[in-house]
CSV table of C-alpha atoms in Angstrom, one decimal:
chain,number,residue,atom,x,y,z
Q,1,UNK,CA,-52.4,-37.2,-67.2
Q,2,UNK,CA,-55.6,-35.7,-65.9
Q,3,UNK,CA,-55.9,-38.3,-63.0
Q,4,UNK,CA,-52.0,-37.2,-62.3
Q,5,UNK,CA,-52.8,-33.6,-62.3
Q,6,UNK,CA,-55.9,-34.4,-60.2
Q,7,UNK,CA,-53.8,-36.2,-57.6
Q,8,UNK,CA,-51.3,-33.5,-57.4
Q,9,UNK,CA,-53.9,-30.6,-56.7
Q,10,UNK,CA,-55.2,-32.7,-53.9
Q,11,UNK,CA,-51.7,-33.0,-52.5
Q,12,UNK,CA,-51.3,-29.4,-52.4
Q,13,UNK,CA,-54.5,-28.8,-50.9
Q,14,UNK,CA,-54.0,-31.7,-47.8
Q,15,UNK,CA,-50.4,-29.4,-47.5
Q,16,UNK,CA,-51.9,-25.9,-47.4
Q,17,UNK,CA,-54.4,-27.8,-44.8
Q,18,UNK,CA,-52.2,-29.2,-43.1
Q,19,UNK,CA,-49.7,-25.6,-42.6
Q,20,UNK,CA,-53.2,-24.0,-41.6
Q,21,UNK,CA,-54.0,-26.5,-39.2
Q,22,UNK,CA,-50.5,-26.6,-37.5
Q,23,UNK,CA,-50.9,-22.6,-37.3
Q,24,UNK,CA,-54.5,-22.9,-36.0
Q,25,UNK,CA,-53.0,-25.4,-33.5
Q,26,UNK,CA,-49.7,-23.4,-32.6
Q,27,UNK,CA,-51.2,-20.0,-32.8
Q,28,UNK,CA,-50.8,-19.0,-29.0
Q,29,UNK,CA,-47.7,-20.2,-28.9
Q,30,UNK,CA,-46.6,-18.1,-31.7
Q,31,UNK,CA,-48.0,-15.3,-30.9
Q,32,UNK,CA,-46.4,-15.4,-27.3
Q,33,UNK,CA,-43.0,-15.8,-28.7
Q,34,UNK,CA,-43.7,-12.6,-30.9
Q,35,UNK,CA,-44.6,-10.9,-27.8
Q,36,UNK,CA,-41.8,-12.5,-25.4
Q,37,UNK,CA,-39.4,-10.9,-28.2
Q,38,UNK,CA,-41.3,-7.4,-28.1
Q,39,UNK,CA,-41.0,-7.8,-24.3
Q,40,UNK,CA,-37.2,-8.7,-24.3
Q,41,UNK,CA,-36.7,-5.4,-26.4
Q,42,UNK,CA,-38.9,-3.7,-24.5
Q,43,UNK,CA,-36.8,-4.7,-21.4
Q,44,UNK,CA,-33.3,-4.4,-23.2
Q,45,UNK,CA,-34.4,-0.6,-23.9
Q,46,UNK,CA,-35.4,0.2,-19.9
Q,47,UNK,CA,-31.9,-1.5,-18.7
Q,48,UNK,CA,-30.5,0.9,-21.6
Q,49,UNK,CA,-32.1,4.3,-20.6
Q,50,UNK,CA,-31.3,3.0,-16.8
Q,51,UNK,CA,-27.4,2.4,-17.9
Q,52,UNK,CA,-27.6,5.5,-19.6
Q,53,UNK,CA,-28.9,7.7,-16.6
Q,54,UNK,CA,-27.0,6.1,-14.0
Q,55,UNK,CA,-23.4,7.1,-16.0
Q,56,UNK,CA,-25.0,10.8,-16.5
Q,57,UNK,CA,-25.6,10.8,-12.7
Q,58,UNK,CA,-22.0,9.4,-12.0
Q,59,UNK,CA,-20.6,12.2,-14.0
Q,60,UNK,CA,-22.9,15.1,-13.2
Q,61,UNK,CA,-23.7,14.4,-9.3
Q,62,UNK,CA,-20.5,12.7,-8.2
Q,63,UNK,CA,-17.8,13.8,-10.5
Q,64,UNK,CA,-16.5,11.1,-12.3
Q,65,UNK,CA,-14.9,10.3,-15.7
Q,66,UNK,CA,-16.6,9.0,-18.3
Q,67,UNK,CA,-14.8,6.2,-18.5
Q,68,UNK,CA,-14.8,5.8,-14.7
Q,69,UNK,CA,-18.5,6.6,-14.9
Q,70,UNK,CA,-19.2,3.3,-17.2
Q,71,UNK,CA,-17.1,0.9,-15.1
Q,72,UNK,CA,-19.0,2.1,-11.6
Q,73,UNK,CA,-22.4,1.3,-13.9
Q,74,UNK,CA,-21.1,-2.1,-14.5
Q,75,UNK,CA,-21.7,-2.9,-11.0
Q,76,UNK,CA,-24.9,-1.0,-10.3
Q,77,UNK,CA,-27.7,0.6,-12.1
Q,78,UNK,CA,-30.9,2.7,-10.8
Q,79,UNK,CA,-33.2,4.9,-12.5
Q,80,UNK,CA,-34.6,7.2,-9.3
Q,81,UNK,CA,-31.6,9.5,-7.7
Q,82,UNK,CA,-33.8,10.0,-4.6
Q,83,UNK,CA,-31.2,7.6,-2.8
Q,84,UNK,CA,-28.3,8.5,-4.3
Q,85,UNK,CA,-29.0,11.8,-3.7
Q,86,UNK,CA,-29.4,11.2,-0.3
Q,87,UNK,CA,-26.4,9.7,0.2
Q,88,UNK,CA,-24.8,12.3,-1.2
Q,89,UNK,CA,-26.2,15.0,1.0
Q,90,UNK,CA,-25.3,12.9,3.8
Q,91,UNK,CA,-21.4,12.6,3.1
Q,92,UNK,CA,-21.7,16.4,2.3
Q,93,UNK,CA,-23.2,17.6,5.3
Q,94,UNK,CA,-20.4,15.4,7.1
Q,95,UNK,CA,-17.5,17.6,5.8
Q,96,UNK,CA,-16.9,15.4,2.9
Q,97,UNK,CA,-15.3,17.6,0.0
Q,98,UNK,CA,-16.5,17.1,-3.5
Q,99,UNK,CA,-13.4,15.1,-4.6
Q,100,UNK,CA,-13.7,12.9,-1.6
Q,101,UNK,CA,-17.1,12.2,-2.7
Q,102,UNK,CA,-16.0,11.1,-6.3
Q,103,UNK,CA,-13.5,9.0,-4.9
Q,104,UNK,CA,-15.7,6.8,-2.7
Q,105,UNK,CA,-18.0,6.5,-5.5
Q,106,UNK,CA,-15.6,5.6,-7.7
Q,107,UNK,CA,-14.2,2.5,-5.8
Q,108,UNK,CA,-17.8,1.1,-3.9
Q,109,UNK,CA,-20.3,3.0,-6.2
Q,110,UNK,CA,-22.6,0.6,-4.3
Q,111,UNK,CA,-23.2,2.7,-1.5
Q,112,UNK,CA,-25.0,5.3,-3.6
Q,113,UNK,CA,-27.9,2.4,-2.7
Q,114,UNK,CA,-26.8,1.9,0.7
Q,115,UNK,CA,-29.6,3.5,3.3
Q,116,UNK,CA,-27.7,6.8,4.7
Q,117,UNK,CA,-29.5,7.1,8.1
Q,118,UNK,CA,-29.9,3.3,9.2
Q,119,UNK,CA,-26.3,2.2,7.3
Q,120,UNK,CA,-23.8,5.0,6.7
Q,121,UNK,CA,-24.8,7.7,9.3
Q,122,UNK,CA,-24.4,4.9,12.3
Q,123,UNK,CA,-20.8,4.2,10.9
Q,124,UNK,CA,-19.7,7.8,10.4
Q,125,UNK,CA,-21.3,8.7,14.4
Q,126,UNK,CA,-19.1,5.7,15.7
Q,127,UNK,CA,-15.8,6.7,14.6
Q,128,UNK,CA,-16.3,10.3,15.8
Q,129,UNK,CA,-17.6,8.7,19.3
Q,130,UNK,CA,-13.7,7.0,19.4
Q,131,UNK,CA,-12.5,10.5,19.0
Q,132,UNK,CA,-11.8,10.8,15.2
Q,133,UNK,CA,-11.9,14.4,13.7
Q,134,UNK,CA,-14.0,15.4,11.1
Q,135,UNK,CA,-11.0,16.0,8.6
Q,136,UNK,CA,-9.2,12.7,9.7
Q,137,UNK,CA,-12.5,10.9,9.1
Q,138,UNK,CA,-13.2,12.6,6.0
Q,139,UNK,CA,-9.5,11.6,4.7
Q,140,UNK,CA,-9.7,8.4,6.5
Q,141,UNK,CA,-13.1,6.9,4.9
Q,142,UNK,CA,-12.5,8.8,1.5
Q,143,UNK,CA,-9.0,6.8,1.1
Q,144,UNK,CA,-10.6,3.3,2.2
Q,145,UNK,CA,-14.2,3.2,1.0
Q,146,UNK,CA,-14.8,-0.1,2.0
Q,147,UNK,CA,-14.8,0.8,5.7
Q,148,UNK,CA,-18.4,2.1,5.0
Q,149,UNK,CA,-18.9,-0.8,3.0
Q,150,UNK,CA,-18.2,-3.6,6.2
Q,151,UNK,CA,-21.1,-3.8,9.1
Q,152,UNK,CA,-21.0,-1.8,12.1
Q,153,UNK,CA,-21.5,-4.9,14.3
Q,154,UNK,CA,-19.7,-7.4,12.8
Q,155,UNK,CA,-16.7,-6.2,11.9
Q,156,UNK,CA,-15.7,-2.1,12.6
Q,157,UNK,CA,-16.9,-2.6,16.3
Q,158,UNK,CA,-15.0,-5.8,17.2
Q,159,UNK,CA,-12.1,-4.8,15.1
Q,160,UNK,CA,-11.6,-1.7,17.4
Q,161,UNK,CA,-12.6,-3.4,20.5
Q,162,UNK,CA,-9.7,-6.1,19.8
Q,163,UNK,CA,-7.0,-3.2,18.7
Q,164,UNK,CA,-8.1,-1.6,22.3
Q,165,UNK,CA,-6.6,-5.0,23.6
Q,166,UNK,CA,-3.6,-5.0,22.0
Q,167,UNK,CA,-2.8,-1.1,22.3
Q,168,UNK,CA,-4.6,-0.4,25.5
Q,169,UNK,CA,-5.3,3.3,24.8
Q,170,UNK,CA,-7.4,4.7,22.4
Q,171,UNK,CA,-4.3,7.6,21.3
Q,172,UNK,CA,-2.8,4.2,19.9
Q,173,UNK,CA,-5.9,3.1,18.4
Q,174,UNK,CA,-6.5,6.4,16.9
Q,175,UNK,CA,-2.8,6.8,15.4
Q,176,UNK,CA,-3.1,2.7,13.9
Q,177,UNK,CA,-6.2,3.7,12.5
Q,178,UNK,CA,-4.8,6.7,10.9
Q,179,UNK,CA,-1.7,4.6,9.3
Q,180,UNK,CA,-3.1,1.9,8.2
Q,181,UNK,CA,-7.0,2.4,8.2
Q,182,UNK,CA,-7.2,-1.3,6.7
Q,183,UNK,CA,-6.3,-2.5,10.1
Q,184,UNK,CA,-9.9,-2.2,10.7
Q,185,UNK,CA,-11.0,-4.9,7.5
Q,186,UNK,CA,-8.8,-7.4,8.7
Q,187,UNK,CA,-10.4,-10.9,10.1
Q,188,UNK,CA,-10.7,-10.6,13.9
Q,189,UNK,CA,-11.6,-14.2,15.1
Q,190,UNK,CA,-9.3,-15.8,12.2
Q,191,UNK,CA,-5.8,-13.7,11.8
Q,192,UNK,CA,-5.9,-11.1,14.9
Q,193,UNK,CA,-6.7,-12.9,17.7
Q,194,UNK,CA,-4.9,-16.2,17.2
Q,195,UNK,CA,-1.9,-14.1,16.0
Q,196,UNK,CA,-0.9,-11.9,19.0
Q,197,UNK,CA,-1.8,-14.7,21.6
Q,198,UNK,CA,0.6,-16.9,19.3
Q,199,UNK,CA,3.1,-13.5,20.3
Q,200,UNK,CA,2.0,-13.7,23.9
Q,201,UNK,CA,2.6,-17.1,24.1
Q,202,UNK,CA,6.6,-16.7,23.3
Q,203,UNK,CA,6.5,-14.5,26.1
Q,204,UNK,CA,6.9,-11.0,23.8
Q,205,UNK,CA,6.3,-7.7,25.8
Q,206,UNK,CA,3.4,-5.9,25.3
Q,207,UNK,CA,5.0,-3.1,24.2
Q,208,UNK,CA,6.8,-5.0,21.5
Q,209,UNK,CA,3.6,-6.7,20.3
Q,210,UNK,CA,1.6,-2.7,20.5
Q,211,UNK,CA,4.9,-1.7,18.2
Q,212,UNK,CA,4.3,-4.6,15.5
Q,213,UNK,CA,0.6,-4.0,15.5
Q,214,UNK,CA,1.2,0.3,15.3
Q,215,UNK,CA,3.4,0.1,12.3
Q,216,UNK,CA,2.7,-3.0,10.7
Q,217,UNK,CA,-1.1,-4.0,11.2
Q,218,UNK,CA,-1.1,-5.8,7.5
Q,219,UNK,CA,1.8,-8.1,8.6
Q,220,UNK,CA,0.7,-8.5,12.3
Q,221,UNK,CA,-2.9,-9.7,10.8
Q,222,UNK,CA,-1.6,-11.6,8.2
Q,223,UNK,CA,-3.0,-15.3,7.6
Q,224,UNK,CA,-2.4,-17.2,10.6
Q,225,UNK,CA,-0.5,-20.1,9.1
Q,226,UNK,CA,2.0,-17.7,7.4
Q,227,UNK,CA,2.6,-16.2,10.5
Q,228,UNK,CA,3.1,-18.9,12.3
Q,229,UNK,CA,5.6,-19.8,9.6
Q,230,UNK,CA,7.4,-16.6,9.6
Q,231,UNK,CA,7.8,-16.3,13.6
Q,232,UNK,CA,9.4,-19.5,13.4
Q,233,UNK,CA,11.8,-19.0,10.9
Q,234,UNK,CA,12.7,-15.7,13.3
Q,235,UNK,CA,13.5,-17.9,16.2
Q,236,UNK,CA,15.9,-20.2,14.5
Q,237,UNK,CA,17.6,-17.4,13.1
Q,238,UNK,CA,18.6,-16.7,16.8
Q,239,UNK,CA,16.4,-13.7,17.3
Q,240,UNK,CA,15.3,-12.4,20.7
Q,241,UNK,CA,11.7,-12.6,21.5
Q,242,UNK,CA,12.2,-9.8,24.1
Q,243,UNK,CA,13.7,-7.5,21.7
Q,244,UNK,CA,12.0,-5.0,19.6
Q,245,UNK,CA,14.0,-6.3,16.5
Q,246,UNK,CA,12.1,-9.9,16.3
Q,247,UNK,CA,9.0,-8.1,15.3
Q,248,UNK,CA,10.9,-6.1,12.5
Q,249,UNK,CA,12.5,-9.6,11.3
Q,250,UNK,CA,8.8,-11.2,11.1
Q,251,UNK,CA,7.4,-8.0,9.5
Q,252,UNK,CA,10.3,-8.3,6.6
Q,253,UNK,CA,9.7,-12.1,6.3
Q,254,UNK,CA,5.8,-11.5,5.6
Q,255,UNK,CA,6.5,-9.2,2.9
Q,256,UNK,CA,9.1,-10.7,0.8
Q,257,UNK,CA,8.6,-14.2,-1.0
Q,258,UNK,CA,11.3,-16.9,-0.5
Q,259,UNK,CA,12.5,-16.5,-4.1
Q,260,UNK,CA,12.6,-12.6,-3.2
Q,261,UNK,CA,14.6,-13.2,-0.5
Q,262,UNK,CA,16.9,-15.5,-1.9
Q,263,UNK,CA,17.6,-13.2,-4.6
Q,264,UNK,CA,18.1,-10.1,-2.2
Q,265,UNK,CA,21.0,-12.3,-0.3
Q,266,UNK,CA,22.4,-13.5,-3.5
Q,267,UNK,CA,23.5,-9.6,-4.3
Q,268,UNK,CA,24.6,-9.3,-1.0
Q,269,UNK,CA,27.2,-12.0,-1.6
Q,270,UNK,CA,28.6,-10.5,-4.8
Q,271,UNK,CA,29.4,-7.6,-2.7
Q,272,UNK,CA,31.8,-10.0,-0.6
Q,273,UNK,CA,29.3,-11.1,2.2
Q,274,UNK,CA,29.2,-14.3,3.2
Q,275,UNK,CA,26.1,-16.1,4.7
Q,276,UNK,CA,27.0,-15.3,8.2
Q,277,UNK,CA,27.2,-11.8,7.6
Q,278,UNK,CA,24.2,-11.5,5.6
Q,279,UNK,CA,22.2,-13.4,8.6
Q,280,UNK,CA,24.5,-11.0,11.0
Q,281,UNK,CA,23.3,-7.5,9.1
Q,282,UNK,CA,19.7,-8.9,9.1
Q,283,UNK,CA,20.0,-9.0,12.8
Q,284,UNK,CA,21.0,-6.2,13.1
Q,285,UNK,CA,18.8,-4.3,10.8
Q,286,UNK,CA,16.4,-6.1,9.4
Q,287,UNK,CA,15.0,-4.2,6.7
Q,288,UNK,CA,18.4,-3.9,4.7
Q,289,UNK,CA,16.4,-6.9,3.0
Q,290,UNK,CA,13.7,-4.6,1.7
Q,291,UNK,CA,15.9,-2.0,0.4
Q,292,UNK,CA,16.0,-2.2,-3.6
Q,293,UNK,CA,18.8,-3.8,-5.6
Q,294,UNK,CA,19.3,-0.4,-7.6
Q,295,UNK,CA,19.7,1.1,-3.9
Q,296,UNK,CA,22.0,-1.6,-2.7
Q,297,UNK,CA,24.4,-1.8,-5.5
Q,298,UNK,CA,24.6,2.1,-5.3
Q,299,UNK,CA,25.1,2.6,-2.3
Q,300,UNK,CA,27.6,-0.4,-2.0
Q,301,UNK,CA,29.6,1.0,-5.2
Q,302,UNK,CA,30.0,3.9,-3.7
Q,303,UNK,CA,30.8,2.9,-0.2
Q,304,UNK,CA,33.5,0.0,-1.4
Q,305,UNK,CA,34.7,1.5,-4.6
Q,306,UNK,CA,35.1,4.9,-3.7
Q,307,UNK,CA,35.5,5.0,-0.1
Q,308,UNK,CA,37.4,1.7,0.2
Q,309,UNK,CA,35.2,0.9,3.1
Q,310,UNK,CA,35.9,-3.0,3.8
Q,311,UNK,CA,32.5,-5.0,2.7
Q,312,UNK,CA,32.5,-6.5,6.0
Q,313,UNK,CA,32.6,-3.4,7.8
Q,314,UNK,CA,29.5,-3.0,6.1
Q,315,UNK,CA,27.8,-5.6,7.5
Q,316,UNK,CA,28.2,-4.4,11.2
Q,317,UNK,CA,26.9,-1.3,10.3
Q,318,UNK,CA,24.0,-2.5,7.7
Q,319,UNK,CA,22.2,1.0,8.9
Q,320,UNK,CA,24.8,3.4,5.7
Q,321,UNK,CA,22.7,1.5,3.3
Q,322,UNK,CA,19.9,3.6,4.1
Q,323,UNK,CA,21.8,6.7,4.7
Q,324,UNK,CA,21.1,8.8,1.4
Q,325,UNK,CA,24.1,9.2,-0.8
Q,326,UNK,CA,23.7,12.6,-2.1
Q,327,UNK,CA,22.9,14.3,1.0
Q,328,UNK,CA,25.3,12.6,3.9
Q,329,UNK,CA,27.6,10.0,2.6
Q,330,UNK,CA,29.2,11.7,-0.7
Q,331,UNK,CA,29.3,15.4,1.8
Q,332,UNK,CA,30.6,14.0,4.4
Q,333,UNK,CA,33.4,12.1,2.9
Q,334,UNK,CA,34.1,15.5,0.5
Q,335,UNK,CA,34.7,17.1,3.7
Q,336,UNK,CA,36.9,14.3,5.1
Q,337,UNK,CA,39.6,14.4,1.6
Q,338,UNK,CA,39.8,17.7,2.6
Q,339,UNK,CA,40.9,17.5,6.1
Q,340,UNK,CA,43.2,14.4,5.3
Q,341,UNK,CA,44.8,16.6,2.4
Q,342,UNK,CA,45.8,19.2,4.4
Q,343,UNK,CA,47.1,16.5,7.3
Q,344,UNK,CA,44.1,18.1,9.7
Q,345,UNK,CA,42.4,14.0,10.3
Q,346,UNK,CA,44.4,10.8,10.1
Q,347,UNK,CA,44.2,9.2,7.2
Q,348,UNK,CA,43.3,5.5,8.2
Q,349,UNK,CA,40.0,7.3,9.9
Q,350,UNK,CA,37.3,4.9,9.8
Q,351,UNK,CA,34.7,5.7,7.8
Q,352,UNK,CA,32.0,4.9,10.2
Q,353,UNK,CA,33.6,7.7,12.5
Q,354,UNK,CA,32.4,10.3,10.3
Q,355,UNK,CA,29.5,8.5,8.6
Q,356,UNK,CA,27.3,6.8,11.5
Q,357,UNK,CA,27.3,9.9,13.9
Q,358,UNK,CA,24.6,12.5,13.6
Q,359,UNK,CA,24.7,15.7,12.2
Q,360,UNK,CA,25.1,17.8,14.8
Q,361,UNK,CA,28.1,15.6,16.1
Q,362,UNK,CA,29.6,15.1,12.3
Q,363,UNK,CA,29.2,19.4,12.0
Q,364,UNK,CA,30.9,20.0,15.0
Q,365,UNK,CA,33.7,17.5,15.3
Q,366,UNK,CA,34.7,18.2,11.4
Q,367,UNK,CA,33.2,21.5,10.4
Q,368,UNK,CA,33.3,24.0,13.3
Q,369,UNK,CA,36.5,22.5,14.5
Q,370,UNK,CA,38.4,23.7,11.6
Q,371,UNK,CA,36.5,26.0,10.2
Q,372,UNK,CA,39.2,28.8,10.8
Q,373,UNK,CA,41.8,26.2,9.0
Q,374,UNK,CA,39.5,25.6,6.3
Q,375,UNK,CA,37.0,28.5,5.8
Q,376,UNK,CA,35.4,26.4,2.3
Q,377,UNK,CA,34.6,23.6,4.1
Q,378,UNK,CA,31.0,24.6,4.8
Q,379,UNK,CA,30.4,25.0,1.4
Q,380,UNK,CA,31.8,21.9,0.1
Q,381,UNK,CA,29.2,20.4,2.7
Q,382,UNK,CA,26.3,22.1,1.4
Q,383,UNK,CA,27.4,21.0,-2.3
Q,384,UNK,CA,28.4,24.6,-3.3
Q,385,UNK,CA,32.4,24.1,-3.9
Q,386,UNK,CA,33.6,21.0,-5.0
Q,387,UNK,CA,37.6,19.9,-4.2
Q,388,UNK,CA,38.9,20.8,-7.3
Q,389,UNK,CA,37.6,24.3,-5.9
Q,390,UNK,CA,39.2,23.9,-2.8
Q,391,UNK,CA,42.6,23.0,-4.0
Q,392,UNK,CA,42.8,26.3,-6.3
Q,393,UNK,CA,41.6,28.3,-3.7
Q,394,UNK,CA,44.0,26.7,-1.2
Q,395,UNK,CA,47.0,27.4,-4.3
Q,396,UNK,CA,45.9,31.0,-4.7
Q,397,UNK,CA,46.2,31.7,-0.9
Q,398,UNK,CA,49.7,30.2,-0.8
Q,399,UNK,CA,50.8,32.1,-4.3
Q,400,UNK,CA,49.9,35.4,-2.4
Q,401,UNK,CA,51.7,34.7,0.9
Q,402,UNK,CA,55.0,34.5,-0.9
């Protein structure tokens, strides 16, 4: 028993010596691990303080909401306000309002870390040099802060130079910049140049190309393969490349996916159009395919069901689908109903004869001409009276005469 106890004590002693030896041999690594843990905790604390400072700065100096500040701080952090302050000062000195500055920072927070003199100021000076006014410039750049983030030499200047070769005059380039600032962000080499070259190869007039670029830059500089495909479709539909409607059709096809276009055609078919009618309407006014389903349905319902206008006639004059029901079609129809009831115009008067003419022409032909016969016409047209009131007044007038 004694021998067993001695043996057990010796084993315990050896074990302790072994553990102590392990600690002695690995002391450096153990201490290093504890040091690393401490260092990580220290770095995390510094990062938290840095992040906290950034959020506070974005809220107090840039006018961001707490939520926007937190989101922006996830994209960049800083602990020294010197650089951000210099960026904000540059923007203020160049006419940017606090609201515009806040918008720029919210969308492109990394700009706060840019070199104001070497990176931002040259871009502002470039836009001014080509004729952009201070008020327009602050509005353009605050609406599209990405312009300030793009390279001046590799993106902005090449885009301007290319647009100048297409639009020919500075005024049109500036108008395009104001209407669609993103036109300065497209890839010049991969999309801009080949798309315009393709149109020129087809013989499109300069004026038509200029119209497309000025009014629909997003579509004019779409991905080249998609652009060529849309152009081919328009050609196969029989559009004349020499007419402006050719590029109108291109931009519609580029805006719509194939399923969406097919869905729109099905809607028109439900109102009595054949495929040939739909194609005819599209060739006359391509944008009829961009109208919402609700607007098409509402217009067709009134024109066909209330006015009795044949659906086929609407396909011949698709522009009527763009007119306001409340401000144009319904008031004019009310006037014609009164004139027909009094026998002043033919009952079979074509709907197009009073819906399509200009405002001035309609007023002269149907209001001024018959104002002595029906003094209430103008009030009906302006929506101040309805047909029942006109009928009632007419009955009263006849009774008084008797």
